Amino acid sequence: MLETLYIFVQLLVFLFLSYFPCNSITSPKSITSIIKSSYDYFFINLIILTFILLLFSFLKIQLNLIFFFLIFIYLLIYLISIKKITNEIINKKNLNLNFFFYIINFCLFINIAYKFELGWDGLNLWIVKTNIFYNGFNYFESFQQLDYAKNYPHLGSYLWAFFWKNSLGNYEYFGRLFYMYLYILSLFVLASSIQNINIKTKIILILIIFLFSFDYSLGGYQEYLIFSLLVFAAKLLMIIRNNNKSIFFDFILFINTIVLCFIKNECTFYAVFLWLIYTLIKKNKVYSLLFIILILITIFLQFYFVKIIYTANSFFQISIDPLVWLKNLNILEIIKRSFYTTFYIMHSLLKYPICLINFLAILLSIYFYKKIPENKFLFIFLILNLSFIFAIYQVTPLPIIWHLQTTIKRLFLQTSGFYFFFVINIFNHRVIKIS
Amino acid sequence: MKKIFFLKKNLLYLLYILIFASITSFFTNIYSISIRKYDERLIRIYGFCDGVSYGFIKKITEKYLKKDQNIYIINFETFPPSYGLFPKIKIDDEINNLVLLNYSKNKINILRSHNVDLKNYKMIYSEDKCYFYKKIIK
């Protein structure tokens, strides 16, 4: 029973960290007037938190000390306007949905506590990296501790180690609960993005997205972390598109993108896609330039440390020799690989029904292209991502079928939250009405 | 009257919660967590001497490797490496402490691929198909 209590405390810690530093009391009016749901504050705060933890991961500071430092700072913010914030937390508005948010998280946490089996990569890669941070090493020291997997980014493992170390239970899975918390939060962000539907419909929608996207076999994988961060990125792009004045959301998108780059290698590509979309939406050359400079610095620093200082075999999981690739290039091979890739894309649509829903929504969005202008940036992401996927499987030196079977489903799953905005836009534009 | 109205209003929410609780096997999980300790659950998931063999390695580290937590693990079946389950354990590059999991004499080539000759080792402990060897210091 004690373990259940510890899990509950872990949930409370996540909730506390989600309330600060931004909420309807502490934020200026320019921000509060734009943010409609409390989950939007939550995700903004968690992006800030993960960015702070990213910075700490480069320093030699114990995880416990970082935790107490953060709690201290957040408590200070809380104490400044304790009455107002307490009233806000227990506000009756949306109480049912908030209550459901706590319950759904708790149920899932308990589920993880019993079925905490790690998937292949979870056990082979991610927990090995996590153990290094758990044992008190920082980003730079982690390379010396690793014999392999040096080229895998570290932030997901660092977050895992951070919440594992700072949990009452002190079991490995306590750290991973943070991934699930972010994932559930992203589902609530998705549901809250649909306008003019009541709470009951929102809850049904959340249940459906959960059932259609959750996979127990991905224990320890980073896919749900990427899923959540891409949902947050899409939401921020929506906000920036509709409200061009406040630069606060631009700043949050920048740090969200930097955080994304430190989760997994393919996210560096997603970062460039997000920059391209941002450039088209914002049309402000200075911010756009700043954004791409930040992304390039992030990629360059990762490359510098991984490849040059700590001499990993390659920057990405697969190393591609362009000369060998060009030598083996022929039309038959390209057609064969394209065919297999298309086949396994279809296969992954059936593996995760959320991808199938997105696919149908994309078809509908193409039909109603002119009616829904917001879909433009989603289409750009879709085209770039599909090109990226086809390109990977054209150049991979690994056996093509094995590579497709083991990876493509997850590539689609992690971006499915982003594409779910096609569904949201269809509902918001009343192309389809739901009561 | 008020109570009935409150119940009617919130019945659907309760139903949603129950649906989600049943999807995630909430009540079964709560019961299982309360009767089975974490270590027991780890063994049920990762096996004692099958699969990743968490139980066997745990026993070895507690019994024989209290100070020196460096071991070299060879699994004869196709499973991910077990090192990740033990934050304190390091890979023993010199292969002084050798653990063989799911050992099978038919797959002796696997030992060769790791440059291991069992003649140089003394068996310390074994259980089922799992063995713990220490290198003989000459």
XYZ file of C-alpha atoms in Angstrom:
573
model
C 0.000 0.000 0.000
C 2.957 2.267 0.710
C 4.049 2.089 -2.926
C 0.604 3.311 -4.038
C 0.982 6.260 -1.681
C 4.424 7.017 -3.129
C 2.945 6.973 -6.637
C 0.253 9.411 -5.506
C 2.929 11.697 -4.045
C 4.821 11.504 -7.363
C 1.655 12.655 -9.140
C 1.346 15.559 -6.696
C 4.965 16.534 -7.403
C 4.266 16.554 -11.157
C 1.139 18.651 -10.595
C 3.010 21.113 -8.398
C 5.775 21.469 -10.976
C 3.113 22.026 -13.658
C 1.521 24.991 -11.848
C 4.649 27.180 -11.806
C 6.126 29.544 -12.885
C 3.322 30.407 -15.350
C -0.298 30.438 -14.298
C -3.240 32.776 -14.577
C -2.100 34.679 -11.450
C 1.615 35.059 -12.103
C 1.422 35.728 -15.844
C 0.805 39.168 -17.365
C -2.488 39.930 -19.111
C -0.927 39.722 -22.563
C -0.446 35.991 -21.930
C -3.540 35.166 -19.885
C -5.791 36.728 -22.525
C -4.473 34.263 -25.112
C -4.357 31.065 -23.019
C -7.776 29.482 -22.722
C -7.167 26.254 -20.820
C -5.220 25.431 -17.656
C -3.497 22.598 -19.562
C -1.875 25.193 -21.771
C -0.202 26.676 -18.691
C 0.777 23.158 -17.637
C 2.542 22.341 -20.859
C 4.285 25.717 -21.012
C 5.558 25.170 -17.471
C 6.751 21.668 -18.254
C 8.612 22.875 -21.341
C 10.318 25.457 -19.117
C 11.062 22.742 -16.537
C 12.571 20.344 -19.065
C 14.678 23.186 -20.478
C 15.955 24.062 -16.991
C 16.793 20.386 -16.437
C 18.534 20.290 -19.822
C 20.796 23.142 -18.672
C 21.444 21.405 -15.342
C 22.376 18.182 -17.150
C 25.573 19.880 -18.390
C 26.617 20.826 -14.857
C 28.026 18.684 -12.094
C 25.196 19.122 -9.602
C 23.475 16.286 -7.740
C 19.940 15.508 -8.853
C 18.586 15.894 -5.301
C 20.030 19.380 -5.001
C 18.501 20.443 -8.323
C 15.129 19.129 -7.168
C 15.231 21.004 -3.857
C 16.410 24.160 -5.631
C 13.467 23.987 -8.054
C 10.951 23.237 -5.309
C 12.338 26.162 -3.281
C 12.019 28.596 -6.208
C 8.516 27.355 -7.053
C 7.451 27.598 -3.409
C 8.628 31.201 -3.366
C 6.450 31.957 -6.397
C 3.574 30.157 -4.669
C 4.001 32.044 -1.393
C 3.972 35.439 -3.117
C 0.314 35.008 -3.998
C -0.685 31.894 -2.067
C -4.357 32.832 -1.654
C -5.015 33.586 -5.296
C -3.168 30.544 -6.567
C -4.889 28.201 -4.095
C -8.249 29.577 -5.227
C -7.179 29.062 -8.821
C -6.136 25.450 -8.171
C -9.451 24.530 -6.568
C -11.474 26.646 -8.983
C -14.837 25.072 -9.791
C -14.503 25.920 -13.454
C -13.465 22.792 -15.320
C -13.242 20.921 -12.006
C -14.621 17.730 -13.536
C -12.056 17.718 -16.310
C -9.250 18.492 -13.849
C -10.449 15.709 -11.582
C -10.471 13.355 -14.561
C -6.930 14.492 -15.395
C -5.731 13.449 -11.927
C -7.636 10.144 -12.032
C -6.475 9.173 -15.528
C -2.868 9.900 -14.537
C -3.149 7.945 -11.309
C -4.729 4.930 -13.060
C -1.985 4.921 -15.671
C 0.756 5.345 -13.059
C -0.593 2.356 -11.134
C -0.686 0.433 -14.394
C 2.961 1.247 -15.090
C 3.824 0.283 -11.504
C 2.615 -3.234 -12.204
C 3.502 -3.601 -15.882
C 6.853 -1.842 -15.847
C 8.592 -4.117 -18.316
C 11.041 -2.254 -20.507
C 11.011 -2.755 -24.256
C 14.149 -3.869 -26.127
C 15.599 -0.394 -26.649
C 14.400 0.644 -23.215
C 16.552 -2.039 -21.603
C 19.368 -2.017 -24.110
C 19.880 1.748 -24.451
C 17.783 4.176 -22.516
C 17.992 2.750 -19.008
C 21.755 2.281 -19.435
C 22.053 6.009 -20.065
C 19.596 6.696 -17.232
C 21.726 4.708 -14.775
C 24.702 6.954 -15.538
C 22.769 10.098 -14.611
C 21.219 8.297 -11.636
C 24.758 7.564 -10.406
C 25.513 11.304 -10.404
C 27.365 11.825 -13.677
C 26.624 14.752 -15.995
C 26.296 14.982 -19.797
C 30.045 15.158 -20.478
C 30.947 12.398 -18.041
C 28.227 10.164 -19.459
C 30.269 9.633 -22.655
C 33.182 8.196 -20.678
C 30.852 5.834 -18.839
C 29.252 4.477 -22.004
C 30.709 1.794 -24.199
C 27.992 2.142 -26.811
C 24.974 4.336 -27.599
C 27.087 7.476 -27.275
C 25.290 9.019 -30.233
C 21.840 8.791 -28.626
C 20.735 12.133 -27.121
C 20.503 12.228 -23.363
C 17.636 14.411 -22.152
C 14.977 11.673 -21.933
C 17.306 9.574 -19.810
C 18.226 12.572 -17.680
C 14.551 13.321 -16.949
C 14.014 9.650 -16.122
C 16.983 9.665 -13.716
C 15.927 12.994 -12.191
C 12.431 11.866 -11.231
C 13.669 8.397 -10.240
C 16.247 9.862 -7.865
C 13.719 12.326 -6.436
C 10.947 9.850 -5.771
C 9.894 8.313 -2.479
C 9.748 4.835 -3.950
C 13.209 5.096 -5.539
C 12.289 2.519 -8.150
C 13.273 2.910 -11.770
C 9.712 3.260 -13.111
C 9.009 6.355 -10.982
C 11.209 8.330 -13.376
C 9.330 7.070 -16.387
C 6.016 8.209 -14.910
C 6.999 11.694 -16.049
C 6.847 10.539 -19.681
C 3.317 9.269 -19.064
C 2.343 12.480 -17.311
C 3.493 14.514 -20.313
C 1.683 12.121 -22.645
C -1.621 12.392 -20.773
C -1.188 16.165 -20.610
C -0.706 16.255 -24.382
C -3.987 14.342 -24.819
C -5.748 16.960 -22.684
C -4.109 19.740 -24.716
C -5.433 18.083 -27.878
C -8.947 17.716 -26.463
C -8.959 21.266 -25.099
C -8.016 22.590 -28.536
C -11.416 21.629 -29.897
C -13.742 24.567 -29.422
C -17.375 24.470 -28.412
C -17.567 20.941 -27.058
C -18.611 20.079 -23.543
C -16.463 18.367 -20.927
C -18.144 14.984 -21.379
C -17.295 14.932 -25.080
C -13.751 16.002 -24.272
C -13.382 13.077 -21.863
C -14.669 10.619 -24.480
C -12.224 12.072 -26.991
C -9.337 11.709 -24.534
C -10.296 8.079 -23.878
C -10.432 7.388 -27.618
C -7.051 8.994 -28.352
C -5.536 7.112 -25.410
C -6.920 3.754 -26.560
C -5.800 4.415 -30.126
C -2.267 5.530 -29.347
C -1.063 3.890 -26.137
C 1.217 0.879 -26.381
C 2.444 -0.983 -23.295
C 5.307 -2.567 -25.205
C 7.087 0.790 -25.520
C 8.330 0.825 -21.916
C 11.330 3.106 -21.582
C 11.127 4.312 -25.184
C 11.251 8.048 -25.953
C 8.349 8.001 -28.426
C 5.713 9.328 -26.028
C 8.040 12.109 -24.959
C 8.434 13.158 -28.605
C 4.676 12.713 -29.137
C 3.987 15.170 -26.300
C 6.615 17.722 -27.306
C 5.350 17.734 -30.895
C 1.770 18.249 -29.683
C 3.012 21.195 -27.611
C 4.903 22.538 -30.628
C 1.801 22.302 -32.827
C -0.296 24.014 -30.158
C 2.283 26.806 -29.854
C 2.356 27.251 -33.630
C -1.453 27.534 -33.574
C -1.255 30.173 -30.834
C 1.517 32.093 -32.637
C -0.447 31.965 -35.885
C -3.582 33.391 -34.257
C -1.837 35.921 -31.994
C 1.118 37.599 -33.592
C 1.781 40.154 -30.833
C 3.220 38.331 -27.824
C 6.752 36.961 -28.253
C 6.383 34.827 -25.111
C 4.991 31.892 -27.099
C 7.757 32.237 -29.697
C 10.263 31.947 -26.871
C 8.501 28.828 -25.514
C 8.477 27.307 -29.022
C 12.229 27.964 -29.310
C 13.041 26.202 -26.054
C 10.574 23.403 -26.852
C 12.446 22.830 -30.126
C 15.841 22.874 -28.389
C 14.534 20.360 -25.825
C 13.238 18.202 -28.687
C 16.722 18.080 -30.266
C 18.075 16.438 -27.105
C 15.502 13.628 -27.020
C 16.310 11.591 -30.129
C 18.358 11.982 -33.297
C 15.436 12.298 -35.713
C 14.140 15.240 -33.685
C 16.853 17.449 -35.173
C 14.953 17.068 -38.456
C 11.643 17.854 -36.744
C 13.323 20.980 -35.328
C 14.215 22.192 -38.822
C 10.648 21.437 -40.004
C 9.260 23.465 -37.095
C 11.572 26.369 -37.959
C 10.406 26.318 -41.569
C 6.754 26.395 -40.493
C 7.496 29.162 -37.977
C 9.169 31.234 -40.706
C 6.090 30.923 -42.903
C 3.705 31.776 -40.068
C 5.588 34.598 -38.374
C 7.093 36.374 -41.348
C 9.474 38.167 -38.982
C 12.997 37.755 -40.283
C 14.739 38.580 -36.993
C 12.905 35.956 -34.935
C 13.166 33.439 -37.720
C 16.917 33.986 -37.962
C 17.265 33.744 -34.184
C 15.302 30.496 -34.211
C 17.413 28.815 -36.891
C 20.632 30.029 -35.233
C 19.513 28.423 -31.956
C 18.675 25.169 -33.722
C 21.975 25.141 -35.629
C 23.974 25.863 -32.474
C 22.151 23.011 -30.703
C 22.845 20.574 -33.552
C 26.454 21.733 -33.912
C 27.169 21.394 -30.176
C 25.695 17.884 -30.142
C 27.733 16.945 -33.194
C 30.877 18.487 -31.694
C 30.615 16.581 -28.431
C 29.361 13.278 -29.837
C 31.497 12.941 -32.923
C 34.593 15.057 -32.321
C 35.251 15.185 -28.576
C 33.892 11.785 -27.564
C 34.515 10.106 -30.943
C 31.324 8.118 -31.397
C 31.178 6.089 -34.610
C 28.500 8.307 -36.098
C 26.287 11.211 -35.140
C 23.100 9.335 -35.995
C 22.141 5.745 -35.196
C 23.040 4.679 -38.710
C 26.180 5.816 -40.463
C 25.801 6.443 -44.167
C 28.744 6.483 -46.528
C 27.584 8.627 -49.496
C 30.139 7.076 -51.849
C 29.023 3.508 -51.092
C 25.417 4.597 -51.333
C 25.933 6.257 -54.723
C 27.811 3.209 -55.951
C 24.895 0.911 -55.084
C 22.290 3.323 -56.418
C 20.039 1.968 -59.143
C 16.445 2.549 -60.154
C 15.312 -0.951 -59.280
C 16.622 -0.595 -55.741
C 14.934 2.803 -55.330
C 11.598 1.398 -56.549
C 11.928 -1.672 -54.325
C 12.722 0.397 -51.234
C 9.931 2.894 -51.994
C 7.469 0.034 -52.365
C 8.474 -1.548 -49.061
C 8.344 1.817 -47.300
C 4.835 2.510 -48.642
C 3.722 -0.973 -47.634
C 5.001 -0.582 -44.068
C 3.503 2.906 -43.812
C 0.117 1.284 -44.544
C 0.939 -1.386 -41.997
C 1.713 1.188 -39.311
C -1.647 2.886 -39.968
C -3.294 -0.316 -38.793
C -0.957 -0.864 -35.832
C -1.922 2.431 -34.189
C -5.514 3.471 -35.017
C -4.694 7.113 -34.234
C -2.582 7.069 -37.415
C -5.571 5.737 -39.349
C -7.805 8.508 -37.968
C -5.145 11.052 -38.924
C -4.943 9.549 -42.396
C -8.702 9.924 -42.880
C -8.551 13.455 -41.492
C -5.738 14.290 -43.929
C -7.839 13.029 -46.851
C -10.746 15.144 -45.644
C -8.449 18.138 -45.140
C -7.193 17.859 -48.713
C -10.819 17.928 -49.873
C -11.586 20.988 -47.687
C -8.165 22.564 -48.226
C -9.430 26.085 -48.892
C -11.861 26.066 -45.975
C -9.205 25.379 -43.337
C -6.190 27.702 -43.745
C -4.619 26.508 -40.445
C -3.913 23.164 -42.059
C -1.259 24.710 -44.268
C 1.513 24.303 -41.699
C 0.380 20.785 -40.867
C 0.619 19.868 -44.547
C 4.130 21.321 -44.695
C 5.160 19.171 -41.739
C 3.494 16.124 -43.299
C 5.263 16.545 -46.633
C 8.648 17.171 -45.011
C 8.229 14.263 -42.623
C 7.168 11.865 -45.377
C 10.141 12.962 -47.493
C 12.372 12.426 -44.466
C 10.936 8.932 -43.864
C 11.318 7.880 -47.504
C 14.853 9.304 -47.564
C 15.930 7.352 -44.453
C 14.799 4.050 -45.897
C 16.424 4.838 -49.233
C 19.827 5.336 -47.670
C 19.784 2.945 -44.720
C 22.662 0.451 -44.792
C 20.627 -1.898 -42.540
C 18.451 -4.685 -44.012
C 15.508 -2.683 -45.336
C 12.656 -4.970 -44.236
C 14.028 -5.489 -40.727
C 14.645 -1.733 -40.400
C 11.115 -0.916 -41.554
C 9.524 -3.537 -39.325
C 11.282 -2.283 -36.217
C 11.128 1.489 -36.652
C 8.515 2.936 -38.992
C 5.531 2.329 -36.695
C 7.211 4.309 -33.959
C 8.145 7.123 -36.342
C 4.466 7.499 -37.190
C 3.313 7.139 -33.601
C 5.565 9.909 -32.323
C 4.273 12.381 -34.914
C 0.628 11.273 -34.711
C -0.177 13.848 -31.999
C 0.998 16.625 -34.315
C -1.201 15.356 -37.154
C -4.190 15.064 -34.820
C -4.521 18.818 -35.290
C -5.961 17.962 -38.718
C -8.878 16.354 -36.849
C -9.090 19.311 -34.465
C -9.164 21.834 -37.295
C -11.902 19.872 -39.066
C -14.056 20.058 -35.938
C -13.198 23.692 -35.218
C -14.193 24.738 -38.717
C -17.463 22.852 -38.412
C -16.702 20.798 -41.479
C -17.951 17.965 -39.261
C -20.180 18.741 -36.297
C -20.020 16.865 -33.006
C -22.489 17.447 -30.218
C -33.282 15.812 -3.580
C -29.972 17.672 -3.876
C -28.041 14.450 -3.419
C -29.998 12.693 -6.182
C -29.395 15.651 -8.514
C -25.662 15.608 -7.691
C -25.489 11.845 -8.354
C -27.408 12.156 -11.628
C -25.155 14.964 -12.771
C -21.962 13.100 -12.006
C -23.006 9.563 -12.882
C -21.553 9.840 -16.358
C -18.204 11.041 -14.998
C -18.169 8.111 -12.613
C -18.886 5.817 -15.537
C -15.971 7.314 -17.498
C -13.667 6.841 -14.552
C -14.784 3.223 -14.167
C -14.246 2.611 -17.886
C -10.727 4.002 -17.702
C -10.036 2.112 -14.472
C -11.091 -1.128 -16.139
C -9.057 -0.378 -19.311
C -5.948 0.066 -17.193
C -6.871 -2.819 -14.800
C -6.655 -0.313 -11.956
C -8.130 -2.426 -9.168
C -6.210 -5.581 -10.112
C -3.007 -3.564 -10.285
C -3.589 -1.915 -6.902
C -4.162 -5.363 -5.387
C -1.103 -6.845 -7.122
C 1.157 -3.967 -6.069
C 0.030 -4.270 -2.470
C 0.641 -8.038 -2.222
C 3.800 -8.315 -4.336
C 6.933 -6.389 -3.513
C 8.900 -4.606 -6.231
C 11.633 -7.270 -6.330
C 9.072 -10.041 -6.694
C 7.433 -8.188 -9.566
C 10.828 -7.671 -11.200
C 11.451 -11.423 -11.082
C 7.975 -12.145 -12.476
C 8.667 -9.781 -15.398
C 12.354 -10.394 -16.130
C 12.580 -13.979 -14.850
C 14.797 -15.675 -12.263
C 16.804 -17.816 -14.639
C 15.044 -17.239 -17.910
C 14.865 -14.277 -20.223
C 16.915 -11.428 -18.814
C 17.360 -13.449 -15.563
C 17.025 -10.560 -13.127
C 16.649 -12.871 -10.129
C 19.853 -14.828 -10.700
C 22.027 -11.735 -11.242
C 20.500 -10.083 -8.185
C 21.329 -13.157 -6.101
C 24.913 -13.234 -7.387
C 25.531 -9.544 -6.706
C 24.125 -9.790 -3.198
C 25.932 -13.020 -2.304
C 29.306 -12.801 -4.038
C 29.871 -9.295 -5.341
C 29.229 -6.985 -2.442
C 32.301 -4.792 -3.087
C 33.325 -5.449 -6.677
C 30.194 -4.914 -8.769
C 31.840 -5.601 -12.135
C 30.459 -8.561 -14.068
C 30.405 -9.790 -17.620
C 27.090 -11.270 -18.695
C 26.594 -13.607 -21.635
C 23.025 -14.545 -22.469
C 22.680 -17.592 -24.703
C 19.167 -16.608 -25.748
C 18.243 -13.480 -27.712
C 17.371 -10.911 -25.068
C 18.554 -7.355 -24.430
C 21.541 -7.067 -22.042
C 20.635 -7.271 -18.345
C 23.049 -4.565 -17.161
C 20.434 -1.831 -17.324
C 18.427 -3.363 -14.490
C 21.310 -2.827 -12.056
C 22.406 0.814 -11.761
C 25.529 -0.029 -9.738
C 26.807 -2.854 -11.946
C 29.528 -2.135 -14.504
C 30.644 -4.255 -17.439
C 33.709 -6.254 -16.466
C 35.921 -5.768 -19.535
C 38.571 -8.111 -18.146
C 35.918 -10.809 -17.674
C 36.946 -11.769 -14.136
C 33.364 -12.312 -12.983
C 31.450 -14.181 -15.639
C 27.710 -14.839 -15.631
C 26.204 -17.220 -18.165
C 22.452 -17.021 -18.632
C 20.276 -19.639 -20.353
C 23.466 -21.617 -20.968
C 23.325 -24.296 -23.649
C 26.220 -26.557 -24.641
C 24.971 -26.551 -28.235
C 25.693 -22.827 -28.508
C 29.300 -22.993 -27.376
C 30.273 -20.708 -30.295
C 28.773 -17.820 -28.392
C 31.484 -18.243 -25.734
C 34.170 -18.219 -28.409
C 32.766 -15.030 -29.909
C 33.300 -13.400 -26.489
C 36.859 -14.843 -26.241
C 35.909 -16.892 -23.198
C 37.400 -20.292 -22.430
C 35.700 -21.911 -19.464
C 38.893 -23.833 -18.632
C 40.245 -20.570 -17.199
C 37.277 -20.199 -14.898
C 36.047 -21.760 -11.694
C 32.324 -22.219 -11.220
C 31.173 -20.549 -8.030
C 27.420 -20.959 -8.193
C 24.796 -22.318 -10.541
C 21.067 -22.639 -10.665
C 19.125 -24.242 -13.489
C 20.698 -22.909 -16.727
C 22.478 -19.959 -15.097
C 26.098 -20.043 -13.958
C 28.463 -17.757 -12.131
C 32.196 -18.192 -12.816
C 35.295 -16.495 -11.463
C 38.552 -16.298 -13.404
C 41.332 -18.493 -11.982
C 44.235 -16.243 -11.040
C 47.468 -17.974 -12.056
